[in-house]
XYZ file of C-alpha atoms in Angstrom:
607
model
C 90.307 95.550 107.045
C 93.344 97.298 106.320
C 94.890 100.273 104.558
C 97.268 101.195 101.771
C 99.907 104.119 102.712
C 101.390 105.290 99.610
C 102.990 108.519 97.988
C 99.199 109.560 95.891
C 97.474 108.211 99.155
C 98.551 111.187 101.501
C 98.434 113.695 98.600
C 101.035 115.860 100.099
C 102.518 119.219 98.514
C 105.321 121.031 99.379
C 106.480 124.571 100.424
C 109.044 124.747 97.850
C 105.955 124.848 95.181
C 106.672 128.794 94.988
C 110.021 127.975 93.156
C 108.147 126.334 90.389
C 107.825 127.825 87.208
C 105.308 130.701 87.347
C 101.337 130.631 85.886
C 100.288 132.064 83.545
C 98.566 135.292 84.930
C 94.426 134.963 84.879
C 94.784 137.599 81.776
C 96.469 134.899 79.895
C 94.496 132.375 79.139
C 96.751 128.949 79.642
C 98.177 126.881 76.818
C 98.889 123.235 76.979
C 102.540 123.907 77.138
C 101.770 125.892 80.527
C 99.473 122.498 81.515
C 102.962 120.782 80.591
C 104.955 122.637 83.068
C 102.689 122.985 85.845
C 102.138 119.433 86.434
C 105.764 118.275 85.673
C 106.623 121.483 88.853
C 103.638 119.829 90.663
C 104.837 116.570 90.237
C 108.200 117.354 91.595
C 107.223 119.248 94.437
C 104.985 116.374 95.469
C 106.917 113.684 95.296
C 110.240 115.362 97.293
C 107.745 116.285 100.430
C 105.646 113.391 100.792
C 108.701 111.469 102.157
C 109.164 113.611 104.810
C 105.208 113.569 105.118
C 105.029 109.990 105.226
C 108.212 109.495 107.719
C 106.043 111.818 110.363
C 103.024 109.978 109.421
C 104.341 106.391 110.278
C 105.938 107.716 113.584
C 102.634 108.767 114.575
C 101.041 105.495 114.213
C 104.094 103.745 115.885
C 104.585 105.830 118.584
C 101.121 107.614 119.766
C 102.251 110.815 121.636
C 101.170 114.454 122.277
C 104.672 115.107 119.966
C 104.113 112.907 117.285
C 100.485 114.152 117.104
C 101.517 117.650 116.879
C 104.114 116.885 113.965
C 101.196 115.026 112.372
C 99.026 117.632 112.061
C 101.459 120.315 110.941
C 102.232 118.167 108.011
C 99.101 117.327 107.361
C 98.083 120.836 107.136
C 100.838 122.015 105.470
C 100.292 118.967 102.855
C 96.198 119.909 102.849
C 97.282 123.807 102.270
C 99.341 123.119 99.268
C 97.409 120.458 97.654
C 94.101 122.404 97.740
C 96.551 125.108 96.606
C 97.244 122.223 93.315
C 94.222 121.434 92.844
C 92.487 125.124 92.323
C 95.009 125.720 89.932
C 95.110 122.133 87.845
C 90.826 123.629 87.673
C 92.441 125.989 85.245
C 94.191 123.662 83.227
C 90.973 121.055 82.746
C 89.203 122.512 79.631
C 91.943 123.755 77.349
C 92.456 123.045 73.931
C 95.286 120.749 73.068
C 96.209 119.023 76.602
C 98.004 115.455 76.254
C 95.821 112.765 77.265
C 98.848 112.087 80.168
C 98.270 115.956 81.142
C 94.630 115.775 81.449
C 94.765 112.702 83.140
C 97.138 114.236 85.503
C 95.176 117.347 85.785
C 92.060 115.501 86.573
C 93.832 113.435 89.248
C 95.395 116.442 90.757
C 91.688 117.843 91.302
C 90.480 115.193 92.886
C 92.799 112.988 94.667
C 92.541 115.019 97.890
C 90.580 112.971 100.677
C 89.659 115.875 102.797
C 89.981 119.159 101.231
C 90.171 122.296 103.172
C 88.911 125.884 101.626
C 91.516 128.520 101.477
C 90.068 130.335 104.324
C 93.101 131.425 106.745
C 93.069 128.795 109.523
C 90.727 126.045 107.482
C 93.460 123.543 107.150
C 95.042 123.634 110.338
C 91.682 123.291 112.078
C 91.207 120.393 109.766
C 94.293 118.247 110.324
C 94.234 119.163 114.280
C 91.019 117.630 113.793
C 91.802 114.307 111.733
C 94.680 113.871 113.761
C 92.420 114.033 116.953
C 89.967 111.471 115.448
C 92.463 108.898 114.719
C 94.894 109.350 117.935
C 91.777 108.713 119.837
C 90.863 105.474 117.938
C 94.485 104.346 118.491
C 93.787 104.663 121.789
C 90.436 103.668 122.506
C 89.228 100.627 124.818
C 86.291 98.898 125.548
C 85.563 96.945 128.721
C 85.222 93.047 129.022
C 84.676 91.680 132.958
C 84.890 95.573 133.651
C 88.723 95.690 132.822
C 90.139 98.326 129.906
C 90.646 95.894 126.949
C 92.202 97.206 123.948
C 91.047 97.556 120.458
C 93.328 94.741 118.967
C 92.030 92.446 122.072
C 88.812 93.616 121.823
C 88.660 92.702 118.281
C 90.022 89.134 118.992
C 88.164 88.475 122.091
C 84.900 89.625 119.747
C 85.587 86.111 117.635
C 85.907 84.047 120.481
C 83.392 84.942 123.156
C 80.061 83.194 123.263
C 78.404 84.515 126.259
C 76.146 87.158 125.512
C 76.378 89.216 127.926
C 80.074 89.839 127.331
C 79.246 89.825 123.963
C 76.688 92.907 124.204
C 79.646 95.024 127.005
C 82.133 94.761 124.656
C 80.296 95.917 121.883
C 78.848 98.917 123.643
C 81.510 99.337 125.571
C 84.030 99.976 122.486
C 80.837 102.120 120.928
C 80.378 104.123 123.798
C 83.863 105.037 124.551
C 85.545 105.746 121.204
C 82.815 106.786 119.268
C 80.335 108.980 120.880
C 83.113 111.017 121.794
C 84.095 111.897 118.136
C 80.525 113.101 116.881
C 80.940 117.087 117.399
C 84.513 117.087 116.162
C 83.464 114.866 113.088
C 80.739 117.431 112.288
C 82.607 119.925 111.928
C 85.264 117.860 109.830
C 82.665 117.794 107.429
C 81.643 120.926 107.755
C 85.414 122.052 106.493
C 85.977 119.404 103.987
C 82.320 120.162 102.195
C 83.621 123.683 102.138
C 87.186 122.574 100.106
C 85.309 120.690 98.266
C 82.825 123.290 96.735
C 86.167 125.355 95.675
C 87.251 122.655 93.536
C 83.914 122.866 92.313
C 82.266 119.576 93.458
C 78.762 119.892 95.127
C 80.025 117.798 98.216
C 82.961 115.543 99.474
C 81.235 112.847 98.422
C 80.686 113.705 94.934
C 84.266 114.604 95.391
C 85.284 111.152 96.469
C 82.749 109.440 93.862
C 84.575 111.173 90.634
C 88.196 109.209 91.227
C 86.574 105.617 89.239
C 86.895 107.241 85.389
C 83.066 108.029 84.958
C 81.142 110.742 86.417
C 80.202 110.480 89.953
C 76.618 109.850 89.489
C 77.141 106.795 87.404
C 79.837 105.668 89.865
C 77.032 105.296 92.692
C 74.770 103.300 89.974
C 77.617 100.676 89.037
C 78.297 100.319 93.076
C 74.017 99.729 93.154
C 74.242 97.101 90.272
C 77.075 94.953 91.785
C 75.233 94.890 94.856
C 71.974 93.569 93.216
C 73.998 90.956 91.390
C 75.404 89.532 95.079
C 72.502 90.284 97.525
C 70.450 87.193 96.674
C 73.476 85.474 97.675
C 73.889 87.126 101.250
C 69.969 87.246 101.600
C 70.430 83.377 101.942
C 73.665 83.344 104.432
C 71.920 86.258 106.172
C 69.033 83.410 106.896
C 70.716 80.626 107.204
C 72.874 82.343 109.833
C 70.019 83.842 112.359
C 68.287 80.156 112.185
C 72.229 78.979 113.691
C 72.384 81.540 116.353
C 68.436 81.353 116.878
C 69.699 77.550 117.486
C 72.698 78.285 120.077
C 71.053 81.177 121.842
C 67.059 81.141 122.167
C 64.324 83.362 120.868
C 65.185 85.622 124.280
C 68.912 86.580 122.928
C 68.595 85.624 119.333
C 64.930 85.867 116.936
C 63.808 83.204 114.791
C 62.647 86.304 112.511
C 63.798 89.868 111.992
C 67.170 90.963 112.285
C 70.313 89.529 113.875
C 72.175 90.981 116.866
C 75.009 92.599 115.819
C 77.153 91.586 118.809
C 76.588 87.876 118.256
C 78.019 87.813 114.218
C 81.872 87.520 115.816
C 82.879 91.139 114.899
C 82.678 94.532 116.603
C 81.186 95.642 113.509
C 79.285 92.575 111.857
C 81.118 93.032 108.845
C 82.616 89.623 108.926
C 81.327 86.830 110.299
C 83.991 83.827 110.050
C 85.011 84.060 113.849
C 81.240 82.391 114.521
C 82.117 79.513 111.974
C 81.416 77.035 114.436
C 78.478 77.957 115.459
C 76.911 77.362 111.964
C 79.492 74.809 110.354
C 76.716 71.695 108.885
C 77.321 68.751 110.698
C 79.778 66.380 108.976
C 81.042 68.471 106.077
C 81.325 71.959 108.502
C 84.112 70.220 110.351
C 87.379 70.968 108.065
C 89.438 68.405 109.602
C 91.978 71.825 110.358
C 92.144 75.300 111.699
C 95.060 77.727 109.942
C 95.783 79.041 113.493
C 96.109 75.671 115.110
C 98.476 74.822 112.371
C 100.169 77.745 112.453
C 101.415 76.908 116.643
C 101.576 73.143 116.021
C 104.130 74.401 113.623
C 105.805 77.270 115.886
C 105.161 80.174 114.004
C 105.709 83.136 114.935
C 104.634 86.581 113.672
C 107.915 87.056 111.325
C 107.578 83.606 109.861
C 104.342 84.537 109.144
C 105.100 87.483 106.859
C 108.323 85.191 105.809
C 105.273 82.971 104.605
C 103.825 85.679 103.083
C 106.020 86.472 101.148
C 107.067 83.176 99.764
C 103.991 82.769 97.929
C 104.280 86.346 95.869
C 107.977 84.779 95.627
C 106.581 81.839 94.113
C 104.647 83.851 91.310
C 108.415 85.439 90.354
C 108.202 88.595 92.222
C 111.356 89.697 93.808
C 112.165 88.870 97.619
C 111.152 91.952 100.041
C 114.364 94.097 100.480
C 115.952 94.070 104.302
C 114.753 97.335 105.054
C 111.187 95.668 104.946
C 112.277 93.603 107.439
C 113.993 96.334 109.966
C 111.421 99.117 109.679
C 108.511 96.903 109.319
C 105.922 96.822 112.698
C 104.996 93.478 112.669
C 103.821 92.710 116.616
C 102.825 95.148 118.737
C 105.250 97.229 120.937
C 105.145 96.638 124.777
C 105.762 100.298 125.663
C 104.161 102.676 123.560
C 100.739 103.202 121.911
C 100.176 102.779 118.499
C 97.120 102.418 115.742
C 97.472 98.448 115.803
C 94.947 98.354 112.714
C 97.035 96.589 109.719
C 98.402 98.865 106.897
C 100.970 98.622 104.145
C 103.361 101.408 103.820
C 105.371 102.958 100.863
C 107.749 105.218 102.318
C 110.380 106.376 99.743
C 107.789 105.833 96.102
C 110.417 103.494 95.564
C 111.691 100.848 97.912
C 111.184 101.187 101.320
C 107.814 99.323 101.531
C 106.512 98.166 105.169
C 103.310 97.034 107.160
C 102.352 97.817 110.221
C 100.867 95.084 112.453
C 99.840 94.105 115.563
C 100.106 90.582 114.762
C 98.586 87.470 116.226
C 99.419 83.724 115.728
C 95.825 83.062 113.690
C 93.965 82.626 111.062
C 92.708 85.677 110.538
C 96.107 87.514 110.628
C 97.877 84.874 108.089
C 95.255 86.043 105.811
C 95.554 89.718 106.502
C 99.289 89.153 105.310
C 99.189 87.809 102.505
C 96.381 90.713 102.107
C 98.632 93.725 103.325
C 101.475 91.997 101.222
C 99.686 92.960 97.787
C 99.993 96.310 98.534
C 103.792 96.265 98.842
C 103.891 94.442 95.883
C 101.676 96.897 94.013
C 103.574 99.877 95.486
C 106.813 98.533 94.509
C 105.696 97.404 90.573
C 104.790 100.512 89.779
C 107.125 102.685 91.431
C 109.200 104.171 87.776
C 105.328 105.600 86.948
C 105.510 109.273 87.507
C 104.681 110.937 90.718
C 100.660 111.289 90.244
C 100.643 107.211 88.872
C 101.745 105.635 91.827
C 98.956 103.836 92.889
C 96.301 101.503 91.913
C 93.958 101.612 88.761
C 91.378 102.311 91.354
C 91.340 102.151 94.909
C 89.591 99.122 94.595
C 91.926 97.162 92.780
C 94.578 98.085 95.375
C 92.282 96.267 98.067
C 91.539 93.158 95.731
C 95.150 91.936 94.926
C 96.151 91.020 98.089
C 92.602 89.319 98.690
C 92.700 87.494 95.517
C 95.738 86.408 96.292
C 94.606 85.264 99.769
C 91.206 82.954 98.113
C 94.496 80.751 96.579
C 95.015 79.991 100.772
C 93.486 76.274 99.831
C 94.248 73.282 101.712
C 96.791 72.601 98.437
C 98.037 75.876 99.563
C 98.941 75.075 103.195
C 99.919 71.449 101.870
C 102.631 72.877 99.530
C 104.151 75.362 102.498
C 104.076 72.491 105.048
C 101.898 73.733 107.317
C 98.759 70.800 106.148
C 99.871 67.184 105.648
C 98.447 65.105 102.300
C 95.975 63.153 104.571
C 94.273 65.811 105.802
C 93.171 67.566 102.965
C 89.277 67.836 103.133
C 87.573 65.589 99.931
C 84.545 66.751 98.129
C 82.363 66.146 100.822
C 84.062 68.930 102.568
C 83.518 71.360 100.118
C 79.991 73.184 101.651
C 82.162 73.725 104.557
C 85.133 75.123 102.663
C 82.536 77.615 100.851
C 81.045 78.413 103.836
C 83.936 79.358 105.469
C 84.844 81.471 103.212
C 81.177 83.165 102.666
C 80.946 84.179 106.031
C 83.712 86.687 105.682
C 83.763 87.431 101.918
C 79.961 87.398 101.784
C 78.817 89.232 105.218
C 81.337 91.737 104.318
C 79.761 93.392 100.881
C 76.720 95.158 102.593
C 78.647 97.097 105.228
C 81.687 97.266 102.574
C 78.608 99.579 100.657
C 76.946 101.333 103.623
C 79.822 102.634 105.400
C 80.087 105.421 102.303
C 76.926 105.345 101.360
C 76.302 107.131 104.751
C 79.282 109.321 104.540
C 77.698 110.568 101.054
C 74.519 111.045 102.769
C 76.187 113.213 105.872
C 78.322 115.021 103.240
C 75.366 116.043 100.586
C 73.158 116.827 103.621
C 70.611 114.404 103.107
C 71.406 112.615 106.436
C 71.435 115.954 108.832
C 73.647 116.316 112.175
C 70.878 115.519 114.359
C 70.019 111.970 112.270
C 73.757 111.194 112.336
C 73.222 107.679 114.513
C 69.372 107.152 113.418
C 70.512 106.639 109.403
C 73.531 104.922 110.484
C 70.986 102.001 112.065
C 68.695 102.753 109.685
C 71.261 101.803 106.505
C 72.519 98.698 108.801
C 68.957 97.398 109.081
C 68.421 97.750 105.485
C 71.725 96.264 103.871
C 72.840 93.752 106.553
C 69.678 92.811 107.989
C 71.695 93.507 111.477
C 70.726 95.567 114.772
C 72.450 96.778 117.725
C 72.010 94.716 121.201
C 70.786 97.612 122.461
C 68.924 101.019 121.665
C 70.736 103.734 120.380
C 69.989 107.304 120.683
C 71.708 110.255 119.031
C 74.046 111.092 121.952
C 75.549 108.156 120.319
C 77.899 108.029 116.960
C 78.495 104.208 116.333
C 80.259 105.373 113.106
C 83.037 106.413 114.931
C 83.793 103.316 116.404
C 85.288 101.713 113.349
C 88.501 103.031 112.138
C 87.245 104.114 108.607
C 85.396 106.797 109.466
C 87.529 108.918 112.371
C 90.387 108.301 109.835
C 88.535 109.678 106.855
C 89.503 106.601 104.812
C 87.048 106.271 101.912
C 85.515 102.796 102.176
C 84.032 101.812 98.784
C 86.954 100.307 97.364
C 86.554 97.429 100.188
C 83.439 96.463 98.544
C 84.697 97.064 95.116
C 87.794 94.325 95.996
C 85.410 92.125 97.525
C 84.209 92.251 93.972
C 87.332 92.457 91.646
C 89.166 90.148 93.860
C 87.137 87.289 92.860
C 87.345 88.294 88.893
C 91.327 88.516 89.617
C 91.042 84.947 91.395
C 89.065 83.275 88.140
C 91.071 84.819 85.844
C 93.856 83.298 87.469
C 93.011 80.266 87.752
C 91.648 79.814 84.220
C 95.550 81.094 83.040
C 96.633 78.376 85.624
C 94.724 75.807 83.709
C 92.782 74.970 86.719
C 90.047 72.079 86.206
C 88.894 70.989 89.614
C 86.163 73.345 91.393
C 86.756 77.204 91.487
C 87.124 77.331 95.219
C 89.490 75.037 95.429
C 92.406 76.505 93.002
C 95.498 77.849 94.198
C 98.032 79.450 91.273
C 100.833 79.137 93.961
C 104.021 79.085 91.734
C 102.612 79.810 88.602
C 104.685 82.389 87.494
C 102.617 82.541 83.936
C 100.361 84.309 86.335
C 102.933 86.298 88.025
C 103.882 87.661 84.961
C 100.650 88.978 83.513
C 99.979 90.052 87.097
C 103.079 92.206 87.331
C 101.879 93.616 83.800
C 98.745 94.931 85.423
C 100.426 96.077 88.785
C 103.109 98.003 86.634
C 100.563 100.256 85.010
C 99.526 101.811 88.258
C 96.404 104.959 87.593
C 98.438 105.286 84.173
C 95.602 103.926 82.433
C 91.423 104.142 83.273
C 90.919 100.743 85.361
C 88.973 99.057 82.584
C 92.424 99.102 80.994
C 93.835 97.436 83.586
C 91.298 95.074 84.747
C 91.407 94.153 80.796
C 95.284 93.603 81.024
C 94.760 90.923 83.558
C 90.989 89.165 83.441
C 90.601 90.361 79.808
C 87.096 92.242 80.260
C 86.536 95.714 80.719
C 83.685 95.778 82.782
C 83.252 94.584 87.054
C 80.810 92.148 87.694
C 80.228 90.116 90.510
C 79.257 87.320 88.309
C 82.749 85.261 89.026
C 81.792 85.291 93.082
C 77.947 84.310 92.426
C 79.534 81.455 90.857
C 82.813 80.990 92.957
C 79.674 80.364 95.515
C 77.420 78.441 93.587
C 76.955 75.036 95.086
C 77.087 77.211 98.383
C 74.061 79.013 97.455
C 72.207 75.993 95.850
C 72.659 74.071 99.406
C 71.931 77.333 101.648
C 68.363 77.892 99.832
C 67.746 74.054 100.418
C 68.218 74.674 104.217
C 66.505 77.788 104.524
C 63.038 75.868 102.855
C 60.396 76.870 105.004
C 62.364 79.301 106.918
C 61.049 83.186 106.167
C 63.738 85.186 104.400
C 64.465 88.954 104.916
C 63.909 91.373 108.187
């Protein structure tokens, strides 16, 4: 899972905000024209020092040192100071008479764009950054164990797909759990400790009401729509889910794996058991489970290397009419991983400039997984760069969640068609019909196993931020909310000297996560939509709008917009329906859920 790194993303002010024009004084009560000015100052101010911002930011995750640290977290306080500092006074501005539906939009953006907000207490927002900064240097650097030897966390993730013993299975999961995240537990309390406190000044009960208010509805009906997508898509993992512990009940016996209950989280191919494709052949169906091809063994037979990779990458956005990447991309872009430093090797997309110096940052691997993840990081390049003449407080996506989704929509039209049309899959090979429970099923185990931790992993953070889940429950209602969504347990018992949350990059960086799930479900209402403009006749899952640049163009029409409009807008523009629904992957899945329920006859369903 990666991350988008754009100019709105860091929310970062500037010390040259007390040149602006001044406020009104609290005796004067604000016009619209003073709205005006502020946020065209604001705007300004924001966009000039986020470069700066970002520059020190992507040092720091290229080159892991006690230096670049320490220029991280000045800039991240300074940027926390000043946009806290924005965002008390755009409170102001919010109820006025008169304000320009651009203003107000602006205003509301300004109040709650900030991830972690720090009160204005003297000393709150350098405590805060030293502490982010902290939490995500020491996931950069954090190893588990496998054979008893320091393994890394980009080796550790690969190894996790690969392994089948058990018993290496279960150290390197505890291993990576024990040594990154316990650790982070008291410094993450008080993180949230801070940030609740910066968020009650701008006037939000928590950080996670904070966080919940960015989707153009009140926060409370936010947490309802992310409740009523998941009921549309859980009968669908309920049967995977089942399917999947009878396989791995099969491979390992009732002593490592249960016929009933629920599944070892260790076993699913994933640190975190949020996908589950690396395990594909341990539950491919005979005959049709066996693809005829592997994207990774293609991908050596053919020679590639990481750059031709990306060069691939690229091609197919090329082939919807989008402009080539500019050189820059190229030079400043970390695309393997460097021999002689540390770095956060967890994939990203950069937007340096708000204009044109767009990167990612990879540790990339000669697989399947990481061909996917660029064509994935890709989309947010693309995104960054079409909407890049919006003003300062536009440049991103309509949500957070569409930002996630175009890059995996993008990466569903990765069909055998697909690979045949780049060269990397000749004619022959390309699976028939009979195939196509083992395409689907492919596919399911990541896009499917992902949507329950895609909703858990904030669904906790709004419980530790409201205070429903105390410090001392921290690790019991992180198991607890595992168990109940995924249907998944750790290999062994956890106590609360433990903080598994911690141990997946999310969290110690303070990314929100809820926009994963929401692309798991736009993505596939992106991918129809396509498809039907494409003309497509032949089964959803196998359509691929490579070179359709019909579909480029209304894409680009979307991606242009940016947050200028409220996301129904723009999911209109595109799919031509205002609402999400996870209606186009229940039937993207279909035939794969019709043939899963036929297996699991007999078999009991649920933990």
């Amino acid at each position: 899972m990666r991350t988008a790194v754009s100019a709105i993303a860091l929310t970062l002010a500037t010390p040259a905000l007390a040149q602006q024009a001044p406020a009104p004084s609290p005796a004067t009560p604000p016009t619209a024209a003073d709205a005006d000015r502020f946020v065209a100052s604001t705007e300004k101010a924001m966009f000039d020092y986020s470069i700066d911002a970002q520059r020190i930011a992507w040092v720091n995750a290229t080159y892991i040192t006690d230096d670049t640290d320490a220029l991280a977290a000045r800039s991240g306080a300074i940027g926390t100071e000043m946009a806290v500092k924005y965002a008390l006074e755009s409170a102001r501005y919010a109820g006025i008479r008169g304000l320009s539906p651009n203003t107000a939009r602006k205003i509301g953006i300004l109040r709650s764009a900030i991830v972690l907000p720090a009160p204005t207490t003297p000393g709150a927002a350098t405590e805060l950054a030293n502490i982010s900064t902290k939490l995500s240097s020491a996931y950069g650097k954090g190893k588990g164990t496998l054979g008893g030897q320091p393994i890394n966390g980009s080796d550790i993730e690969a190894a996790m797909g690969t392994t089948r013993d058990p018993a290496k299975l279960q150290e390197m999961w505890v291993s990576w759990h024990d040594n990154v995240g316990a650790p982070m537990r008291k410094d993450y309390q008080r993180l949230v400790t801070i940030a609740n406190a910066g968020s009650k000044e701008l006037g939000f009960r928590d950080t996670g009401a904070m966080w919940r208010s960015g989707y153009d509805m009140p926060a409370d009906d936010f947490a309802k729509l992310t409740d009523q997508l998941w009921k549309e898509v859980e009968p669908l993992y309920q049967s995977l889910h089942t399917y999947v512990r009878w396989k791995l009940n099969e491979k390992y016996g009732d002593g490592v794996q249960g016929r009933t209950g629920p599944i070892r989280a260790d076993l699913l191919g994933n640190m975190w058991a949020q996908e589950w494709g690396g395990i594909y052949d341990i539950v491919a169906p005979a005959g049709s489970g066996d693809l005829g091809y592997e994207i990774g063994d293609l991908l050596k037979a053919k020679n590639y290397d990481p750059v031709k990779m990306v060069r691939t990458g690229e091609g197919f956005y090329s082939s919807l009419g989008f402009q080539p990447l500019p050189q820059t991309f190229w030079d400043r872009s970390q695309i393997v991983k460097p021999a002689d430093r540390e770095v956060i090797c967890h994939a990203s997309a950069w937007d340096i400039d708000n204009k044109d110096d767009i990167r990612i940052k990879m540790c990339t691997k000669v697989n399947s997984d990481d061909f996917v993840t660029i064509h994935h990081e890709l989309g947010h390049n693309y995104y960054q760069r079409a909407y890049k003449n919006q003003p300062y407080l536009y440049l991103n996506g309509a949500n957070d969640g569409f930002h996630e989704a175009i890059g995996d929509f993008v990466a569903l039209s990765i069909t055998p068609d697909y690979l045949v049309s780049i060269g990397l899959l000749d004619r022959a090979k390309v699976p028939g019909p009979d195939k196509d429970i083992g395409l689907l099923l492919r596919q399911a185990m990541d896009k499917v196993a992902f949507l329950p931790f895609g909703l858990l992993m904030d669904k906790w953070r709004w419980g530790v931020f409201s205070g429903e889940i105390a410090p001392g429950d921290y690790q019991k209602a992180w198991d607890a909310l595992r168990l109940e969504y995924q249907g998944i347990k750790a290999p062994v018992a956890r106590d609360e000297s433990k903080f598994d949350p911690g141990a997946k990059y999310h969290i110690p960086a303070s990314t929100p996560y809820m926009r994963y799930f929401l692309a798991r479900i736009l993505q596939f209402q992106f991918y129809k939509a396509a498809c039907d403009q494409a003309g497509w006749k032949g089964p959803l899952h196998r359509c691929s709008f490579y070179g359709d640049k019909q579909v480029g163009q209304r894409l680009n029409a979307m991606l242009e917009m940016g947050a200028s409009k409220p996301w129904p807008d723009a999911l209109q523009a595109f799919t031509g329906t205002r609402a999400m629904s996870g209606k186009a992957m229940v039937d993207y899945f279909a035939p794969l859920k019709a043939w899963l329920d036929q297996q699991n006859k007999g078999k009991p369903t649920g933990w």
